[in-house]
């Protein structure tokens, strides 16, 4: 869970080209459970190290009566930097650019209210349920090191960190107002955890794409002539990636699925 916390911050920073500099955390509970807190803080520290981001410190608070049982609050924030002239705003995105989707590890800390509801109603056997729970709780991928390498080698026109709102709501944030994207749904396979959630939660495809990342954690927008080189570099860094769509002229919706 510590890695999830760090990833949600540093992955947001990197989409504008900002290198994460430092991170601070906040951990609050009714009574501090030392072993649990140590495990979480270690996870945060490891994630910061893996993102080349300094863990400067944070706040640990005990508030008896405010939290029930072993419940706790965990929060954090990160600061990054990028030269003003190198900020990736999406303004250079043009019609004909291609979209490269980088794999997610799972739900990536989003949609868990619905996930818990579906699991609670499930009649699966314990072993199968444990497998699904393990898939749902895989730590969120940390993208900063990969993205910084790509930025240093290629012209990245735009990026989108796919969090709550899925592809449908996150990609348009990086686009100029006159442009839209066409997403090819057959360009990648929906991972097992999302197939299970869709089947057992009776969720429509539109809702899946609006709630979950559906296996795509980060989207890059690049010129078509460099897309193969960008994908090769991504795969050299042990991430899977896919050609998931293209930029088109907007004529209605910002995201069109085909």
Short mmCIF file of C-alpha atoms in Angstrom, two decimals:
data_model
loop_
_atom_site.label_atom_id
_atom_site.label_comp_id
_atom_site.label_asym_id
_atom_site.label_seq_id
_atom_site.Cartn_x
_atom_site.Cartn_y
_atom_site.Cartn_z
CA UNK A 1 0.00 0.00 0.00
CA UNK A 2 2.98 2.30 0.51
CA UNK A 3 4.02 1.83 -3.11
CA UNK A 4 0.45 2.56 -4.22
CA UNK A 5 0.56 5.85 -2.33
CA UNK A 6 3.88 6.94 -3.84
CA UNK A 7 2.92 5.81 -7.34
CA UNK A 8 -0.29 7.83 -7.37
CA UNK A 9 1.79 10.95 -6.71
CA UNK A 10 4.91 10.45 -8.81
CA UNK A 11 3.02 9.01 -11.79
CA UNK A 12 0.90 12.16 -11.86
CA UNK A 13 4.02 14.33 -11.77
CA UNK A 14 5.76 12.59 -14.63
CA UNK A 15 2.99 13.19 -17.19
CA UNK A 16 4.01 16.84 -17.47
CA UNK A 17 7.68 15.90 -17.68
CA UNK A 18 8.45 16.70 -14.03
CA UNK A 19 11.10 14.59 -12.32
CA UNK A 20 9.98 13.64 -8.78
CA UNK A 21 12.25 15.28 -6.21
CA UNK A 22 10.85 14.43 -2.79
CA UNK A 23 7.91 12.83 -1.02
CA UNK A 24 6.29 13.29 2.40
CA UNK A 25 3.76 11.00 4.05
CA UNK A 26 1.05 11.22 6.71
CA UNK A 27 0.05 8.19 8.80
CA UNK A 28 -2.71 8.49 11.40
CA UNK A 29 -4.40 5.86 13.56
CA UNK A 30 -6.15 5.40 16.89
CA UNK A 31 -3.12 3.58 18.32
CA UNK A 32 0.13 3.07 16.46
CA UNK A 33 0.75 -0.57 15.56
CA UNK A 34 4.53 -0.48 15.27
CA UNK A 35 4.96 -3.54 13.06
CA UNK A 36 2.23 -2.50 10.64
CA UNK A 37 3.44 1.10 10.49
CA UNK A 38 7.03 -0.03 9.91
CA UNK A 39 5.95 -2.29 7.06
CA UNK A 40 4.01 0.53 5.39
CA UNK A 41 6.77 3.11 5.82
CA UNK A 42 9.31 0.63 4.40
CA UNK A 43 7.05 0.18 1.37
CA UNK A 44 6.92 3.96 0.94
CA UNK A 45 10.71 4.24 1.28
CA UNK A 46 11.34 1.46 -1.24
CA UNK A 47 8.96 3.04 -3.74
CA UNK A 48 10.66 6.42 -3.34
CA UNK A 49 14.05 4.81 -3.89
CA UNK A 50 12.78 3.06 -7.01
CA UNK A 51 11.51 6.41 -8.31
CA UNK A 52 14.75 8.28 -7.51
CA UNK A 53 12.68 10.42 -5.15
CA UNK A 54 13.82 11.41 -1.65
CA UNK A 55 11.61 10.55 1.32
CA UNK A 56 12.15 13.68 3.40
CA UNK A 57 9.89 12.75 6.28
CA UNK A 58 6.28 12.94 7.28
CA UNK A 59 3.78 12.99 10.12
CA UNK A 60 2.66 10.11 12.33
CA UNK A 61 -0.35 10.82 14.52
CA UNK A 62 -2.22 8.84 17.19
CA UNK A 63 -5.82 10.01 17.64
CA UNK A 64 -7.75 7.71 20.00
CA UNK A 65 -11.48 7.82 19.42
CA UNK A 66 -11.12 9.25 15.93
CA UNK A 67 -10.41 5.91 14.21
CA UNK A 68 -12.22 2.61 14.77
CA UNK A 69 -10.15 -0.45 15.66
CA UNK A 70 -7.14 -0.83 13.39
CA UNK A 71 -8.37 1.64 10.77
CA UNK A 72 -5.87 4.26 9.69
CA UNK A 73 -5.39 7.15 7.28
CA UNK A 74 -2.48 7.18 4.86
CA UNK A 75 -1.74 10.17 2.67
CA UNK A 76 1.19 11.77 0.95
CA UNK A 77 2.37 14.24 -1.64
CA UNK A 78 5.33 14.68 -3.93
CA UNK A 79 7.11 17.65 -5.49
CA UNK A 80 8.90 17.49 -8.83
CA UNK A 81 10.64 19.87 -11.19
CA UNK A 82 10.87 20.49 -14.91
CA UNK A 83 12.26 23.39 -16.91
CA UNK A 84 9.44 25.65 -18.07
CA UNK A 85 10.35 25.21 -21.73
CA UNK A 86 10.23 21.42 -21.34
CA UNK A 87 6.81 21.09 -19.68
CA UNK A 88 4.70 18.57 -21.59
CA UNK A 89 1.32 20.25 -21.98
CA UNK A 90 -0.14 18.34 -24.93
CA UNK A 91 -0.16 21.48 -27.09
CA UNK A 92 2.08 19.78 -29.67
CA UNK A 93 -0.33 16.86 -30.18
CA UNK A 94 -1.51 16.68 -33.79
CA UNK A 95 -3.98 14.70 -35.84
CA UNK A 96 -2.34 11.43 -36.89
CA UNK A 97 -0.25 11.03 -33.74
CA UNK A 98 -0.34 7.53 -32.30
CA UNK A 99 -1.21 6.38 -28.79
CA UNK A 100 1.04 3.93 -27.00
CA UNK A 101 -0.46 2.25 -23.97
CA UNK A 102 1.86 0.99 -21.23
CA UNK A 103 0.64 -1.93 -19.15
CA UNK A 104 -0.76 -1.54 -15.65
CA UNK A 105 -0.18 -4.08 -12.89
CA UNK A 106 -3.88 -4.19 -11.99
CA UNK A 107 -6.50 -1.69 -10.79
CA UNK A 108 -3.77 0.74 -9.60
CA UNK A 109 -5.53 2.02 -6.47
CA UNK A 110 -8.73 2.99 -8.29
CA UNK A 111 -12.22 1.51 -8.24
CA UNK A 112 -11.82 -0.33 -4.95
CA UNK A 113 -15.22 0.60 -3.54
CA UNK A 114 -16.75 -1.30 -6.45
CA UNK A 115 -14.15 -4.07 -6.27
CA UNK A 116 -14.92 -4.70 -2.58
CA UNK A 117 -18.64 -4.75 -3.33
CA UNK A 118 -18.21 -7.33 -6.10
CA UNK A 119 -15.90 -9.53 -4.02
CA UNK A 120 -18.26 -9.35 -1.02
CA UNK A 121 -21.16 -10.62 -3.14
CA UNK A 122 -19.06 -13.31 -4.81
CA UNK A 123 -19.73 -16.99 -4.09
CA UNK A 124 -16.26 -18.10 -5.19
CA UNK A 125 -14.32 -20.79 -3.37
CA UNK A 126 -11.68 -19.51 -0.96
CA UNK A 127 -8.69 -20.44 -3.16
CA UNK A 128 -10.16 -18.70 -6.21
CA UNK A 129 -11.11 -15.67 -4.14
CA UNK A 130 -7.59 -15.44 -2.73
CA UNK A 131 -6.22 -15.44 -6.28
CA UNK A 132 -8.53 -12.61 -7.36
CA UNK A 133 -7.73 -10.62 -4.22
CA UNK A 134 -4.01 -11.02 -4.91
CA UNK A 135 -4.46 -9.80 -8.49
CA UNK A 136 -6.50 -6.80 -7.31
CA UNK A 137 -3.89 -5.79 -4.74
CA UNK A 138 -0.79 -5.92 -6.94
CA UNK A 139 1.24 -2.77 -6.22
CA UNK A 140 0.80 0.08 -8.68
CA UNK A 141 3.52 0.34 -11.33
CA UNK A 142 6.06 3.12 -10.84
CA UNK A 143 6.58 4.83 -14.21
CA UNK A 144 8.96 7.78 -13.52
CA UNK A 145 12.28 6.10 -14.37
CA UNK A 146 10.90 4.70 -17.61
CA UNK A 147 9.23 7.95 -18.64
CA UNK A 148 12.32 10.04 -17.85
CA UNK A 149 14.36 7.76 -20.13
CA UNK A 150 11.81 8.18 -22.91
CA UNK A 151 11.66 11.96 -22.49
CA UNK A 152 15.45 12.15 -22.77
CA UNK A 153 15.45 10.15 -26.01
CA UNK A 154 12.23 11.04 -27.82
CA UNK A 155 9.78 13.87 -28.34
CA UNK A 156 6.73 12.94 -26.28
CA UNK A 157 3.79 15.12 -27.35
CA UNK A 158 1.50 14.24 -24.48
CA UNK A 159 0.81 11.73 -21.71
CA UNK A 160 -2.07 10.56 -19.57
CA UNK A 161 -1.86 8.69 -16.26
CA UNK A 162 -4.89 6.37 -16.30
CA UNK A 163 -6.43 6.54 -12.84
CA UNK A 164 -10.04 7.04 -11.69
CA UNK A 165 -12.16 7.75 -14.75
CA UNK A 166 -10.30 5.25 -16.89
CA UNK A 167 -9.26 5.88 -20.48
CA UNK A 168 -12.52 7.72 -21.16
CA UNK A 169 -11.92 10.58 -18.74
CA UNK A 170 -8.14 10.76 -18.44
CA UNK A 171 -6.96 10.88 -22.05
CA UNK A 172 -8.98 14.02 -22.99
CA UNK A 173 -7.15 16.03 -20.31
CA UNK A 174 -3.98 15.88 -22.40
CA UNK A 175 -5.61 16.81 -25.73
CA UNK A 176 -6.08 20.18 -27.44
CA UNK A 177 -9.80 21.03 -27.58
CA UNK A 178 -10.12 20.44 -31.34
CA UNK A 179 -8.77 16.87 -31.20
CA UNK A 180 -10.05 13.49 -30.07
CA UNK A 181 -8.72 9.94 -30.00
CA UNK A 182 -9.85 6.64 -31.48
CA UNK A 183 -9.03 3.66 -29.26
CA UNK A 184 -8.70 0.17 -30.75
CA UNK A 185 -10.15 -2.16 -28.12
CA UNK A 186 -8.72 -5.25 -29.81
CA UNK A 187 -5.15 -3.94 -29.57
CA UNK A 188 -4.60 -5.40 -26.09
CA UNK A 189 -6.13 -8.19 -24.03
CA UNK A 190 -8.19 -7.30 -20.98
CA UNK A 191 -6.26 -8.73 -17.98
CA UNK A 192 -7.83 -11.48 -15.88
CA UNK A 193 -8.72 -9.28 -12.91
CA UNK A 194 -10.75 -6.93 -15.10
CA UNK A 195 -12.49 -9.79 -16.94
CA UNK A 196 -13.49 -11.23 -13.56
CA UNK A 197 -14.77 -7.88 -12.30
CA UNK A 198 -16.78 -7.29 -15.47
CA UNK A 199 -18.34 -10.76 -15.42
CA UNK A 200 -19.08 -10.94 -11.69
CA UNK A 201 -20.12 -7.31 -11.36
CA UNK A 202 -22.25 -7.35 -14.52
CA UNK A 203 -20.48 -4.17 -15.67
CA UNK A 204 -20.97 -2.81 -19.17
CA UNK A 205 -17.97 -2.18 -21.40
CA UNK A 206 -18.58 1.57 -21.30
CA UNK A 207 -18.57 1.56 -17.51
CA UNK A 208 -15.44 -0.60 -17.37
CA UNK A 209 -13.60 1.92 -19.54
CA UNK A 210 -14.85 4.80 -17.39
CA UNK A 211 -14.08 3.21 -14.00
CA UNK A 212 -10.93 1.10 -14.44
CA UNK A 213 -7.68 1.40 -16.37
CA UNK A 214 -8.49 -1.97 -18.01
CA UNK A 215 -4.82 -2.93 -18.22
CA UNK A 216 -3.39 0.39 -19.47
CA UNK A 217 -1.70 2.46 -16.77
CA UNK A 218 -0.06 5.16 -18.86
CA UNK A 219 -0.71 6.50 -22.37
CA UNK A 220 1.88 8.29 -24.50
CA UNK A 221 1.09 10.39 -27.57
CA UNK A 222 3.93 10.44 -30.12
CA UNK A 223 4.59 11.04 -33.80
CA UNK A 224 3.95 7.93 -35.87
CA UNK A 225 7.50 7.82 -37.28
CA UNK A 226 9.07 7.24 -33.84
CA UNK A 227 6.43 4.97 -32.31
CA UNK A 228 8.28 1.71 -33.00
CA UNK A 229 11.47 3.03 -31.41
CA UNK A 230 9.54 4.26 -28.39
CA UNK A 231 7.88 0.86 -27.97
CA UNK A 232 11.23 -0.92 -28.24
CA UNK A 233 12.66 1.24 -25.46
CA UNK A 234 9.62 0.59 -23.26
CA UNK A 235 9.99 -3.16 -23.73
CA UNK A 236 13.73 -2.93 -23.02
CA UNK A 237 12.69 -1.62 -19.60
CA UNK A 238 10.56 -4.72 -18.93
CA UNK A 239 7.18 -3.08 -19.55
CA UNK A 240 4.67 -4.36 -22.08
CA UNK A 241 3.11 -1.81 -24.40
CA UNK A 242 0.61 -1.61 -27.24
CA UNK A 243 -0.45 0.59 -30.15
CA UNK A 244 -3.87 1.42 -28.74
CA UNK A 245 -5.11 4.19 -31.03
CA UNK A 246 -4.58 7.43 -32.88
CA UNK A 247 -5.40 11.13 -32.64
CA UNK A 248 -8.26 12.29 -34.85
CA UNK A 249 -10.16 15.49 -35.52
CA UNK A 250 -12.84 16.03 -32.90
CA UNK A 251 -16.42 15.68 -34.09
CA UNK A 252 -18.37 14.96 -30.92
CA UNK A 253 -16.92 12.70 -28.23
CA UNK A 254 -13.31 13.09 -27.11
CA UNK A 255 -12.75 9.32 -26.98
CA UNK A 256 -14.15 6.96 -29.60
CA UNK A 257 -13.82 3.20 -29.18
CA UNK A 258 -13.63 0.84 -32.15
#
